[in-house]
């Protein structure tokens, strides 16, 4: 359900993604990344009040999640509350100073409040940090990444260890590659 929600969100099907993330949370109610993705999907689907509940739930568990503060800023912006939005964006930036989207959103919120000089500074900073955002450890996504590149990566490490004369470690890496992909001929 979680993976389905990620795909649906990527395809712009936010309502369907929210349904999938809710199903994922029934399986694991404490999965922080699913809570955060659900909040994002709900906001994108035009349900800011419900979205707020999930961002706040994330922050109850860990007040240092910059993405949740940023999300609450977006909720406040959707409600035309520039002052609250600016405070949330500032908190997100305090937690992750290179958060490009938060700098941009803060710049817009400050502009709306008539603070043009500081707004311009944050908008300029956002251009420098366009693609920079905080990461959230997500074991389910990590496991997919390991399956995608894991066998090849372990095979390469095994070959390098073999060349360095570390045969026991090389064997362990080759065995790990085979755990991931039993049909990897080079590892055999």
XYZ file of C-alpha atoms in Angstrom, residues 37-158:
122
model
C 3.510 11.408 2.689
C -0.160 11.141 3.657
C -0.117 14.719 4.935
C 1.510 15.867 1.677
C -1.028 13.976 -0.445
C -3.970 15.341 1.523
C -2.706 18.890 1.136
C -2.164 18.405 -2.593
C -5.680 16.933 -2.833
C -7.150 20.098 -1.316
C -7.754 18.795 2.218
C -5.637 21.148 4.360
C -7.470 20.519 7.651
C -6.925 16.768 7.480
C -3.390 17.352 6.239
C -2.656 19.525 9.278
C -3.646 16.663 11.594
C -1.043 14.351 10.086
C 1.735 16.963 10.053
C 1.002 17.610 13.727
C 1.026 13.867 14.408
C 4.503 13.651 12.861
C 5.707 16.545 15.032
C 4.305 14.954 18.199
C 6.637 12.022 17.597
C 9.601 14.133 16.518
C 9.547 17.931 16.642
C 12.704 18.108 14.502
C 11.170 16.995 11.196
C 11.715 19.998 8.932
C 9.354 18.627 6.275
C 6.441 18.634 8.743
C 7.062 22.269 9.701
C 7.279 23.135 6.008
C 4.011 21.258 5.411
C 2.283 23.167 8.197
C 3.575 26.353 6.604
C 1.964 25.295 3.336
C -1.290 24.584 5.196
C -1.137 28.068 6.744
C -0.412 29.599 3.332
C -3.426 27.787 1.888
C -5.480 29.442 4.638
C -4.023 32.878 3.798
C -2.210 33.077 7.141
C 1.147 34.490 6.016
C 2.387 35.154 9.556
C 1.858 31.558 10.712
C 3.257 30.273 7.428
C 6.404 32.385 7.808
C 6.949 31.059 11.327
C 6.663 27.463 10.151
C 8.974 28.040 7.200
C 11.524 29.671 9.514
C 11.393 26.632 11.798
C 11.940 24.324 8.818
C 14.962 26.410 7.786
C 16.270 26.415 11.374
C 16.206 22.616 11.253
C 17.689 22.355 7.743
C 19.308 25.596 6.634
C 19.650 24.528 2.992
C 15.955 23.718 2.480
C 15.412 25.409 -0.888
C 11.622 25.097 -1.031
C 11.289 26.489 2.498
C 13.419 29.507 1.604
C 11.231 30.121 -1.442
C 7.991 29.758 0.514
C 9.318 32.004 3.296
C 10.255 34.607 0.699
C 6.703 34.588 -0.648
C 5.189 34.780 2.849
C 7.436 37.682 3.781
C 6.606 39.443 0.531
C 2.915 39.099 1.375
C 3.627 40.763 4.726
C 5.447 43.666 3.060
C 8.924 42.616 4.227
C 10.435 42.910 0.759
C 14.133 43.106 1.629
C 14.160 39.887 3.672
C 11.783 38.290 1.148
C 14.274 38.979 -1.658
C 17.094 37.445 0.389
C 15.158 34.205 0.884
C 14.017 34.094 -2.733
C 17.620 34.523 -3.886
C 18.757 31.828 -1.439
C 16.073 29.489 -2.783
C 17.556 29.805 -6.263
C 20.929 28.651 -4.930
C 19.312 25.694 -3.143
C 16.622 24.712 -5.662
C 17.065 20.972 -5.294
C 18.221 20.848 -1.690
C 15.828 19.301 0.780
C 16.109 17.340 4.006
C 15.966 13.587 3.918
C 13.960 11.318 6.137
C 15.219 7.814 6.718
C 12.720 5.484 5.109
C 13.590 1.790 5.518
C 11.015 0.730 2.914
C 12.505 2.982 0.249
C 16.028 1.976 1.262
C 15.113 -1.690 0.762
C 13.918 -0.928 -2.781
C 17.108 0.985 -3.524
C 19.154 -1.942 -2.265
C 17.285 -4.315 -4.553
C 17.755 -2.033 -7.537
C 21.481 -1.487 -7.216
C 22.404 -3.696 -4.308
C 23.593 -6.825 -6.075
C 25.809 -4.909 -8.489
C 27.207 -2.758 -5.707
C 28.047 -5.812 -3.602
C 29.601 -7.521 -6.631
C 31.821 -4.491 -7.282
C 32.863 -4.333 -3.619
C 33.582 -8.059 -3.679
